[in-house]
PDB file of C-alpha atoms and ligand atoms in Angstrom:
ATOM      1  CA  UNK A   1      24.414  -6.774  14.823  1.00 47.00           C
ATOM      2  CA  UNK A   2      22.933  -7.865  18.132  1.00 47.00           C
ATOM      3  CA  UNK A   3      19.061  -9.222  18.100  1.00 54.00           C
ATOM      4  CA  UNK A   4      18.742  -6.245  20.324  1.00 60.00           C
ATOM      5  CA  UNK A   5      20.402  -3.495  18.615  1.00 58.00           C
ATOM      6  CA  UNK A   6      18.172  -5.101  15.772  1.00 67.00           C
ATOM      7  CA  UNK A   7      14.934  -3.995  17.521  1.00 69.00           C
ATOM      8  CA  UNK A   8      16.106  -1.197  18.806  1.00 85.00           C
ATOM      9  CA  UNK A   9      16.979   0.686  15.037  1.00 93.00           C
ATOM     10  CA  UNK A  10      13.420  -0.518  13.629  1.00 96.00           C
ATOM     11  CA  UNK A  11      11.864   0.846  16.834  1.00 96.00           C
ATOM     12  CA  UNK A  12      13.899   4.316  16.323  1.00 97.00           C
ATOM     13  CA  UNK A  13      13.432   4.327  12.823  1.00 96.00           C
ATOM     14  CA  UNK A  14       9.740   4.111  13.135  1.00 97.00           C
ATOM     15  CA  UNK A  15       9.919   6.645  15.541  1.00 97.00           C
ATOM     16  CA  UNK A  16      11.777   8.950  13.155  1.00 97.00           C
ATOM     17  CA  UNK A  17       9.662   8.068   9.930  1.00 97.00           C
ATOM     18  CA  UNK A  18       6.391   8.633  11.878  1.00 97.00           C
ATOM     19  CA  UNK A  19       7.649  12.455  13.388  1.00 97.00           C
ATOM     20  CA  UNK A  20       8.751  13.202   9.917  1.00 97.00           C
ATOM     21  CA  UNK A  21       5.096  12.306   9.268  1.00 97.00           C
ATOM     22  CA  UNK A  22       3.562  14.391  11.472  1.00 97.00           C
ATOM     23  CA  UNK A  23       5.927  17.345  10.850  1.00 97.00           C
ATOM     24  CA  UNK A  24       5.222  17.020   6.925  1.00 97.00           C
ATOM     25  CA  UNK A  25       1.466  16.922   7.538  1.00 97.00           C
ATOM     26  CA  UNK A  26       1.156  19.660   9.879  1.00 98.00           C
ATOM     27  CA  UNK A  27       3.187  21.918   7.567  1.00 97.00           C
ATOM     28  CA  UNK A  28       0.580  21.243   4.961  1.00 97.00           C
ATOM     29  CA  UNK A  29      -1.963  22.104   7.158  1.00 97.00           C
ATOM     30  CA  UNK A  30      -3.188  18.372   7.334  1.00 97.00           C
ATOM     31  CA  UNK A  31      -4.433  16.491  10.650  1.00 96.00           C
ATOM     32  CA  UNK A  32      -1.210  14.211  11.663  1.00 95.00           C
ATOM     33  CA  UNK A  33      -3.492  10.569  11.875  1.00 94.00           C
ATOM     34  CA  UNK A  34      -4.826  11.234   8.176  1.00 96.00           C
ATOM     35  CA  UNK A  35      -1.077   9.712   7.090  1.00 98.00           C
ATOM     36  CA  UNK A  36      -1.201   5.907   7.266  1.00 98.00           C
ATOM     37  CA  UNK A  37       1.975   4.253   7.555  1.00 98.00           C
ATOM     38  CA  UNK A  38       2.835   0.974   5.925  1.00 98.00           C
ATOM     39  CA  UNK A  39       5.756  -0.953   7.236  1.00 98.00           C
ATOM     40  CA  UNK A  40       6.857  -2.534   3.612  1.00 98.00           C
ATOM     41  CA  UNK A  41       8.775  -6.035   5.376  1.00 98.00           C
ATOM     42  CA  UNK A  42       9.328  -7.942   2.248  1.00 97.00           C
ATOM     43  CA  UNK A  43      12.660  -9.722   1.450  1.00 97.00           C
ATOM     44  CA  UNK A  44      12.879  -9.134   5.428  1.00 97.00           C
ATOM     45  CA  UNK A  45      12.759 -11.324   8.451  1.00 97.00           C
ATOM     46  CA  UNK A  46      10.412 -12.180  10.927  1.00 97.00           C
ATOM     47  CA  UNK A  47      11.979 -11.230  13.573  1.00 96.00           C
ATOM     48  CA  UNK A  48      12.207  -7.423  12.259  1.00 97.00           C
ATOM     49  CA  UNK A  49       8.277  -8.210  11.877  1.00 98.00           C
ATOM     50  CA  UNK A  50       7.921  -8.963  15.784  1.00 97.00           C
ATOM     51  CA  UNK A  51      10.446  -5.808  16.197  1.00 96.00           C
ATOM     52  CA  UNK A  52       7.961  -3.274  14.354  1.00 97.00           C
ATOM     53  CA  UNK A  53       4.669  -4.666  15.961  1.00 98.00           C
ATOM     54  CA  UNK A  54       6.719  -4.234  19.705  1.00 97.00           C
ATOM     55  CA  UNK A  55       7.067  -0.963  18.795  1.00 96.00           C
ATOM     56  CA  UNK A  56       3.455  -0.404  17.829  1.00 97.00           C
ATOM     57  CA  UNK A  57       3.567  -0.938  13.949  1.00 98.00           C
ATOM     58  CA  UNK A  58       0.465  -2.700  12.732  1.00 98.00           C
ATOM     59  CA  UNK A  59       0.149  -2.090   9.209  1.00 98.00           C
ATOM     60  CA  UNK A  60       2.534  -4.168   6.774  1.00 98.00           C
ATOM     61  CA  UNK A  61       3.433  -4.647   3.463  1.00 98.00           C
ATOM     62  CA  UNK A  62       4.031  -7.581   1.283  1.00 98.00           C
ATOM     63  CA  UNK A  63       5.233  -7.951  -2.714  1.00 97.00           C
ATOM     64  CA  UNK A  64       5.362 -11.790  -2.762  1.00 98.00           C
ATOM     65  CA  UNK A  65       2.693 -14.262  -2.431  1.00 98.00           C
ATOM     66  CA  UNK A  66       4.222 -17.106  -0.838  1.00 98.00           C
ATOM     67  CA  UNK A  67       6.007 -14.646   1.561  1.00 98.00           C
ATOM     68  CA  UNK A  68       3.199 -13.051   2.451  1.00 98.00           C
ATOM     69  CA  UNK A  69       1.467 -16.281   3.309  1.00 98.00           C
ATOM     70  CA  UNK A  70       4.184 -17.867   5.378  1.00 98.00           C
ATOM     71  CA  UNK A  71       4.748 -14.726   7.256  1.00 98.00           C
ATOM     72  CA  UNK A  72       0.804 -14.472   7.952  1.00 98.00           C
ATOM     73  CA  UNK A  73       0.917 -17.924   8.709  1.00 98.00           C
ATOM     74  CA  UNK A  74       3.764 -17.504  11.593  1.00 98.00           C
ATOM     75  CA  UNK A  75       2.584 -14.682  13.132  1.00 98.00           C
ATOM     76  CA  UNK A  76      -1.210 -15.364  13.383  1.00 97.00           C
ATOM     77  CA  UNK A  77      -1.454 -15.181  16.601  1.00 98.00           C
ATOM     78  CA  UNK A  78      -0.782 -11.276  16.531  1.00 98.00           C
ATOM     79  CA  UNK A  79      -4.348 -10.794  15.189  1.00 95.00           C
ATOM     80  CA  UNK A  80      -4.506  -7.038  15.020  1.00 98.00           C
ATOM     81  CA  UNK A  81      -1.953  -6.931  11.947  1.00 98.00           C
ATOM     82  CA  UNK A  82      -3.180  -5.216   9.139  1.00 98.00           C
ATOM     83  CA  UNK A  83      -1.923  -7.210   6.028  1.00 98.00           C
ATOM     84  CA  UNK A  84      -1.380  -5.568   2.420  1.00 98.00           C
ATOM     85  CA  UNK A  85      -0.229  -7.386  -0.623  1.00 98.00           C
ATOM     86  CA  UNK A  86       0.745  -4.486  -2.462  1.00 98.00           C
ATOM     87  CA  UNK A  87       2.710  -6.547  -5.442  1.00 97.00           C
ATOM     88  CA  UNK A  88       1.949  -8.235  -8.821  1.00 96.00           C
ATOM     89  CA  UNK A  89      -0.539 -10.171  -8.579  1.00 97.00           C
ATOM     90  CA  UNK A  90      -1.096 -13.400 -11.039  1.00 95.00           C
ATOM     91  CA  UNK A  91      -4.066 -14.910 -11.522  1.00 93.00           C
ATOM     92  CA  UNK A  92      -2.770 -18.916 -10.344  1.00 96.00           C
ATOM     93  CA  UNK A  93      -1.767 -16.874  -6.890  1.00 98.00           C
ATOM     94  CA  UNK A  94      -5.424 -15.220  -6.159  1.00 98.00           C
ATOM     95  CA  UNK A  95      -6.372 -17.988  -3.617  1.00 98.00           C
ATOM     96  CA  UNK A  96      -3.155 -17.821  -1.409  1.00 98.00           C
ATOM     97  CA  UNK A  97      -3.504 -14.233  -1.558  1.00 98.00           C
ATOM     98  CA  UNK A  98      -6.756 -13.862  -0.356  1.00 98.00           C
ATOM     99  CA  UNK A  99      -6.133 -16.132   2.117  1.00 98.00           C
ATOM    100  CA  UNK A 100      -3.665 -13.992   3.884  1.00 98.00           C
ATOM    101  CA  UNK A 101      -3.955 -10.185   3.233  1.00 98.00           C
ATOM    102  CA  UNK A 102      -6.689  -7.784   4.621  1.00 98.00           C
ATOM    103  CA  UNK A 103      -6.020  -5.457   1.769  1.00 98.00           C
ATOM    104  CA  UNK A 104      -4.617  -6.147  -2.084  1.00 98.00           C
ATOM    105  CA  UNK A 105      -3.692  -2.828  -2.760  1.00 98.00           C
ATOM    106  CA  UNK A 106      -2.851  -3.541  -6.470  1.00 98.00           C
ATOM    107  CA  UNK A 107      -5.529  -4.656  -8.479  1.00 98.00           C
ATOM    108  CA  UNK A 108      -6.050  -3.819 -11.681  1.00 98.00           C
ATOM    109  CA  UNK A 109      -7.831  -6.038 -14.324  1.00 97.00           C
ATOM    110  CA  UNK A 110     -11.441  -7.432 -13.365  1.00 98.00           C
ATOM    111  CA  UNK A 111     -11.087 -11.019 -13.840  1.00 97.00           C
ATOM    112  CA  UNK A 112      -8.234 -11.308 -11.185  1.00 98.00           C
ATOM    113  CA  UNK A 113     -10.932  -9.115  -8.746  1.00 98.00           C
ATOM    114  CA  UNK A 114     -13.797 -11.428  -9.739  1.00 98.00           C
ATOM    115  CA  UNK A 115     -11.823 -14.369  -8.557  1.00 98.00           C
ATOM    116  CA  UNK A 116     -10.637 -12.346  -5.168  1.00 98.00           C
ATOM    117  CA  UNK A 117     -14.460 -11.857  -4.803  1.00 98.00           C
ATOM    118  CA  UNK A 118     -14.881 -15.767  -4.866  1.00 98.00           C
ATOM    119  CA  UNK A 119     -12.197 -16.368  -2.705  1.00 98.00           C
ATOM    120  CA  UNK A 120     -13.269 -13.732   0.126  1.00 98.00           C
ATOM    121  CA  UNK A 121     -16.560 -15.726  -0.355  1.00 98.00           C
ATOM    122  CA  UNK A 122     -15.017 -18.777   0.147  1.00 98.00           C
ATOM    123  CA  UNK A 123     -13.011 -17.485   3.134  1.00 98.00           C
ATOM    124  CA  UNK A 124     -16.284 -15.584   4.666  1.00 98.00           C
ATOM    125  CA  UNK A 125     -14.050 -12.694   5.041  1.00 98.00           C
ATOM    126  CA  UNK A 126     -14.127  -8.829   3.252  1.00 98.00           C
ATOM    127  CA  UNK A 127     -11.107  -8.036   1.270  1.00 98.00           C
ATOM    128  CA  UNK A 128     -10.492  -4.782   0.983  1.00 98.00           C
ATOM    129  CA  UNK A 129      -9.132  -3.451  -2.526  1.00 98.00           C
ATOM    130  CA  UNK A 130      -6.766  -0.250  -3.457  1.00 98.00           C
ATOM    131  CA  UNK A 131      -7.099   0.080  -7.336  1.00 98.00           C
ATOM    132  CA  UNK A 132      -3.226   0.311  -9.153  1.00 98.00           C
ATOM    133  CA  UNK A 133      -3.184   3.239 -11.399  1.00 98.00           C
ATOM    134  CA  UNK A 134      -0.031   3.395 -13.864  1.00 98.00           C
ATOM    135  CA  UNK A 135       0.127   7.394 -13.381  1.00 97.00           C
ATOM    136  CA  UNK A 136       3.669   7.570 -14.903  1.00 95.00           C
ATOM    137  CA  UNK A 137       2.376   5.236 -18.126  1.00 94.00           C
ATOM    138  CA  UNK A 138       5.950   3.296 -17.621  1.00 92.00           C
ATOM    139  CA  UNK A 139       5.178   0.327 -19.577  1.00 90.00           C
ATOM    140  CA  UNK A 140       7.003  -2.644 -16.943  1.00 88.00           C
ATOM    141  CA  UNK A 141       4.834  -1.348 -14.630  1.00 91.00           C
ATOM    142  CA  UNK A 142       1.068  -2.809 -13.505  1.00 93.00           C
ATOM    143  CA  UNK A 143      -2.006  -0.357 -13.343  1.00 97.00           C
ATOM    144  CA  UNK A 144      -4.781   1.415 -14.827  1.00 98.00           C
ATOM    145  CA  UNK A 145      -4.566   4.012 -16.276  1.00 97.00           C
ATOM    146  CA  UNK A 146      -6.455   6.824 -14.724  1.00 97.00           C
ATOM    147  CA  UNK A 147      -9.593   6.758 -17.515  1.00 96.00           C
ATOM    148  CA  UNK A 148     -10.248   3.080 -16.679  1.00 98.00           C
ATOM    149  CA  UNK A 149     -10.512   3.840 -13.074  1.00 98.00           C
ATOM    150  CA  UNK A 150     -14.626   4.512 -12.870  1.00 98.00           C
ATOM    151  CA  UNK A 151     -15.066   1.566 -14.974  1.00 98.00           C
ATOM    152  CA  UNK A 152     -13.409  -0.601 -12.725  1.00 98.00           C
ATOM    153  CA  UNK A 153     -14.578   1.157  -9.648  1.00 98.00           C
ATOM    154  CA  UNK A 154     -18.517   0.627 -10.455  1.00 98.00           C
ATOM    155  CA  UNK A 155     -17.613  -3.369 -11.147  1.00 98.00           C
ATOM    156  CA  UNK A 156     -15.862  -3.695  -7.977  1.00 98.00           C
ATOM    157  CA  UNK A 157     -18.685  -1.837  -6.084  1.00 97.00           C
ATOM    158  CA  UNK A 158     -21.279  -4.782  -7.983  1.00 97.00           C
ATOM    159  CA  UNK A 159     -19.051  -7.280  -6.124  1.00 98.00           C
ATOM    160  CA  UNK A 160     -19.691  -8.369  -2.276  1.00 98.00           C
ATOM    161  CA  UNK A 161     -16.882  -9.816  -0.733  1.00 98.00           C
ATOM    162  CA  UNK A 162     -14.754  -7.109  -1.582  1.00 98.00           C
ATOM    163  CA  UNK A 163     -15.074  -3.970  -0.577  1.00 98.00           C
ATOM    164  CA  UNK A 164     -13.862  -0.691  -2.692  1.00 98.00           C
ATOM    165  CA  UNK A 165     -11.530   1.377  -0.537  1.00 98.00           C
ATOM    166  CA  UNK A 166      -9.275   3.918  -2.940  1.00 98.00           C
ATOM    167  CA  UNK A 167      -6.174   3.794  -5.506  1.00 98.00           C
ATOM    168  CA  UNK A 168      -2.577   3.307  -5.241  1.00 98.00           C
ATOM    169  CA  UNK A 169      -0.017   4.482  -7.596  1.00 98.00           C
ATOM    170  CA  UNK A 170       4.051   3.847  -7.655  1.00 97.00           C
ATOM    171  CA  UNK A 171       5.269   6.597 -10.006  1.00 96.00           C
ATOM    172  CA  UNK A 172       8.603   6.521 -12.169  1.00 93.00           C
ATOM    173  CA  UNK A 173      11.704   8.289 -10.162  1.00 91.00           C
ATOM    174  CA  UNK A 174      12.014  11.619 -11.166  1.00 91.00           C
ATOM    175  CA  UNK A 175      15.411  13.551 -10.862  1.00 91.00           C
ATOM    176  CA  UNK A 176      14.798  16.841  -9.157  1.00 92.00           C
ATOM    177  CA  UNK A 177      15.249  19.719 -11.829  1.00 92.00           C
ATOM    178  CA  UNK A 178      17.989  22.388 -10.969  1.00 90.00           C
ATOM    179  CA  UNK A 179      15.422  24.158  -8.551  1.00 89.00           C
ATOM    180  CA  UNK A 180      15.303  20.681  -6.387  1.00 88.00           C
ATOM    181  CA  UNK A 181      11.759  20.984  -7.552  1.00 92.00           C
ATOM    182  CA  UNK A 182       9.644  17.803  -9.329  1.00 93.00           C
ATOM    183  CA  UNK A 183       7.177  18.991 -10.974  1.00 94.00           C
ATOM    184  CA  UNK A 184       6.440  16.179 -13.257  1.00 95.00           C
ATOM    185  CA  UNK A 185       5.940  13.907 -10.231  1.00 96.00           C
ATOM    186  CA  UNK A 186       3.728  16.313  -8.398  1.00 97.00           C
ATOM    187  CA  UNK A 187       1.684  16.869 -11.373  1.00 97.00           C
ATOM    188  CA  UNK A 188       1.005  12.780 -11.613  1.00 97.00           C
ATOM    189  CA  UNK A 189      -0.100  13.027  -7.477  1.00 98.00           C
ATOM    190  CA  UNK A 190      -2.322  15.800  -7.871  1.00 98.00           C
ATOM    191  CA  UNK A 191      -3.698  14.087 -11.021  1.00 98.00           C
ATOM    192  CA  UNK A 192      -4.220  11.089  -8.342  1.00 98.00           C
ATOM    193  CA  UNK A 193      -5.644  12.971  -5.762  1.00 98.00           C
ATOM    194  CA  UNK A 194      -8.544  14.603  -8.278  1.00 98.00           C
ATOM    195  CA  UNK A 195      -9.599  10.873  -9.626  1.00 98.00           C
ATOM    196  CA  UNK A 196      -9.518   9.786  -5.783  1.00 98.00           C
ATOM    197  CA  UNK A 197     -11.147  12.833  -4.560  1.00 98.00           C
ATOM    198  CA  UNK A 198     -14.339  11.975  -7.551  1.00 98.00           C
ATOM    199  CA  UNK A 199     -14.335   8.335  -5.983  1.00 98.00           C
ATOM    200  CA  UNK A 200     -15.008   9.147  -2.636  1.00 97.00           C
ATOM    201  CA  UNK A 201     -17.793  11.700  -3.853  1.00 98.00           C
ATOM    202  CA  UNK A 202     -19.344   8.487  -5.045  1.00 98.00           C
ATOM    203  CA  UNK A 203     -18.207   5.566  -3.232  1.00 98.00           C
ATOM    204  CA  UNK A 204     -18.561   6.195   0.881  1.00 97.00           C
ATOM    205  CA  UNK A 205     -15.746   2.839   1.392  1.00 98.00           C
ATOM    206  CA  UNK A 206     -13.513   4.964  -0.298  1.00 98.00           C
ATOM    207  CA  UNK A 207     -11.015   6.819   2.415  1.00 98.00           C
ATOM    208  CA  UNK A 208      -7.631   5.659   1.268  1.00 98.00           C
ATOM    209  CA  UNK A 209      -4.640   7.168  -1.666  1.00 98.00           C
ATOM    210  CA  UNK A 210      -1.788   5.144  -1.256  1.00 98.00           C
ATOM    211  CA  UNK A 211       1.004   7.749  -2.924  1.00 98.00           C
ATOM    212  CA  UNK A 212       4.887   8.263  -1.660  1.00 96.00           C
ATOM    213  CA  UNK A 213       7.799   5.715  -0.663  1.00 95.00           C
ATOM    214  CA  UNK A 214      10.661   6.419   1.044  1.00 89.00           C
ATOM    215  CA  UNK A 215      12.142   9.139  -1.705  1.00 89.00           C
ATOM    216  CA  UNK A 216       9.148  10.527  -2.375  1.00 93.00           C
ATOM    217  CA  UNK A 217       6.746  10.765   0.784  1.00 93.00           C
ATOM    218  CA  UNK A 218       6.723  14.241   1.471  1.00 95.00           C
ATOM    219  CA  UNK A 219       5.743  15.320  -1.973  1.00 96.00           C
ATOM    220  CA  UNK A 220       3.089  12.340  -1.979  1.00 98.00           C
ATOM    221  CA  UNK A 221       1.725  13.745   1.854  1.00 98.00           C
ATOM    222  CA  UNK A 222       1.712  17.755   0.602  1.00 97.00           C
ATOM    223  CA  UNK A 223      -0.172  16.123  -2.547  1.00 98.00           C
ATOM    224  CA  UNK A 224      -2.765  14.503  -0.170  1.00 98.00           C
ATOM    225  CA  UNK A 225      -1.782  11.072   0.393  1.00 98.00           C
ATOM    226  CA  UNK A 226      -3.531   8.937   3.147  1.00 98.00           C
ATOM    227  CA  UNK A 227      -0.891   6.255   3.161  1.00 98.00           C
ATOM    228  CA  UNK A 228       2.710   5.903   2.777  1.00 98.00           C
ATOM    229  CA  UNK A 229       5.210   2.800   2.137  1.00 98.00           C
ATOM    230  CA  UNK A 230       8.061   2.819   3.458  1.00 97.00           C
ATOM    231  CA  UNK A 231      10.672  -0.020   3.289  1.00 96.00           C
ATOM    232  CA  UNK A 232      14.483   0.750   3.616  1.00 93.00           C
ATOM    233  CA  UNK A 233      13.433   3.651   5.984  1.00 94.00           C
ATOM    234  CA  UNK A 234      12.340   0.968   8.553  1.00 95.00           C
ATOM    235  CA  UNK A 235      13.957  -1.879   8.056  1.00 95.00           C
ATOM    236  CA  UNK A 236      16.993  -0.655   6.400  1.00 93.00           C
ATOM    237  CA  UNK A 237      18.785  -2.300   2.820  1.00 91.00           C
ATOM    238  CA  UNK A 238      16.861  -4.824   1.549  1.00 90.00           C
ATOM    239  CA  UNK A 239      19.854  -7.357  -0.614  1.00 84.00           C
TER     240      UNK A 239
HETATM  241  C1  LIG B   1       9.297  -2.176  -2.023  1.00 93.21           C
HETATM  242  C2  LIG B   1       8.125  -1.290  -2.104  1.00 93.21           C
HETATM  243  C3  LIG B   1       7.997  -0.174  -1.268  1.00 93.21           C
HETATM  244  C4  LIG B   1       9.063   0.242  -0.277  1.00 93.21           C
HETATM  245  O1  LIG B   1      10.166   0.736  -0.939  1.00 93.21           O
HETATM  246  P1  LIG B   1      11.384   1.412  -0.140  1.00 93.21           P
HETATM  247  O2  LIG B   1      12.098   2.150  -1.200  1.00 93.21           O
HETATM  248  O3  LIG B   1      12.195   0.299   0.440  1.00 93.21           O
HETATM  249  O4  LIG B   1      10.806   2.282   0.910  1.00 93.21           O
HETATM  250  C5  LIG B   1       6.854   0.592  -1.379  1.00 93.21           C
HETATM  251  N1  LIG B   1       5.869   0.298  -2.258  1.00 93.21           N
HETATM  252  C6  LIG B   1       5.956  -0.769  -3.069  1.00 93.21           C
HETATM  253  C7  LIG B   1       4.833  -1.054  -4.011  1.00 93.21           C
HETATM  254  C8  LIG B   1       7.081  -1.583  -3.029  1.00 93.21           C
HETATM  255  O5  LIG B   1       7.150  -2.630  -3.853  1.00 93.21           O
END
């Protein structure tokens, strides 16, 4: 494929992602700019980074430390990207990950946060924070689990160089049952949407419920998600 045929099928597949969107929101009687969406780029190339933000993308993705950090690091000069580490994060990375995301959106034990806290302070810069909740319970994946969340909320909110802005949750892939229906899956967004909906009652930074992914978006935006990830559906196969 040519560079430009390249930056043409990111632009057009933002394009599509973002009217299916809008259509899926309006359907569910929800204002079409309440839906965040999150460019997931990792594993990707720069260039397909450049592509999105010519097309208009500014929030992005990022699973991997060091990735994230070289990629910030290259394209610093486009200041108004919004950067999201939304993968594992271990405790000898903090630093380099605070350096270069905006947002971790997958925090979930307090020591790790205490150390963001210190490097934000370090850095003289706000990191925002989306707890992880482990919604499905699957045991090789990181998270809370939805009783721990207030706990964790009311230490984050003690903190001050990070700043308390909602929960994110990557749920096990359920089949659809022989109705095409998922009713497990919806049951574990609603479920998310209650806790977030108690957090924002009593946090005011709260405004964000990072639920659906590529297979699963529509559910997660009828369900009330504010922000959706979407990888392949932008960039295409990752290898
Ligand atoms: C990779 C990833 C995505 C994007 O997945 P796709 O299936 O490529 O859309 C979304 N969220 C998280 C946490 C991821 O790790």
């Amino acid at each position: 494929m040519s560079e430009n045929k390249d930056i043409n099928t990111i632009a057009n597949q933002l394009l599509n992602a973002q009217d299916n969107i809008n259509n899926v929101a309006t359907k569910f009687n929800r204002n079409t700019n309440s839906v965040v969406l999150m460019a997931v780029s990792k594993t990707k190339p720069i260039a397909d980074i450049e592509a999105a933000y010519a097309a208009g993308q500014r929030v992005f993705g990022e699973n991997y430390a060091l990735e994230l950090f070289d990629k910030q690091q290259t394209l610093s000069h486009l200041k108004d990207i919004q950067w999201h580490y939304i993968g594992p994060i271990q405790s000898n990375k903090t630093k380099i990950i605070s350096q270069s995301a905006d947002w971790i959106d997958s925090v979930d034990r307090l020591k790790i946060i205490k150390r963001i806290d210190q490097h934000a302070k370090a850095l003289n810069k706000t990191i925002n924070l989306l707890i992880q909740v482990n919604i499905s319970n699957s045991p090789q994946k990181s998270g809370v689990s939805l009783d721990q969340v207030n706990e964790l909320a009311e230490s984050i909110n003690e903190l001050k160089h990070v700043s308390l802005r909602g929960l994110m949750a990557i749920p096990d892939n359920y089949e659809p049952n022989a109705d095409g229906q998922r009713p497990q899956l919806k049951a574990e967004f609603n479920l998310m949407f209650t806790c977030y909906s108690h957090l924002q009652q009593q946090y005011p930074s709260v405004d964000t419920l990072s639920l659906g992914m590529s297979g699963d978006l529509n559910i997660a935006i009828e369900c009330g998600s504010t922000m959706v990830r979407l990888g392949t559906a932008i960039f295409g196969k990752r290898k």
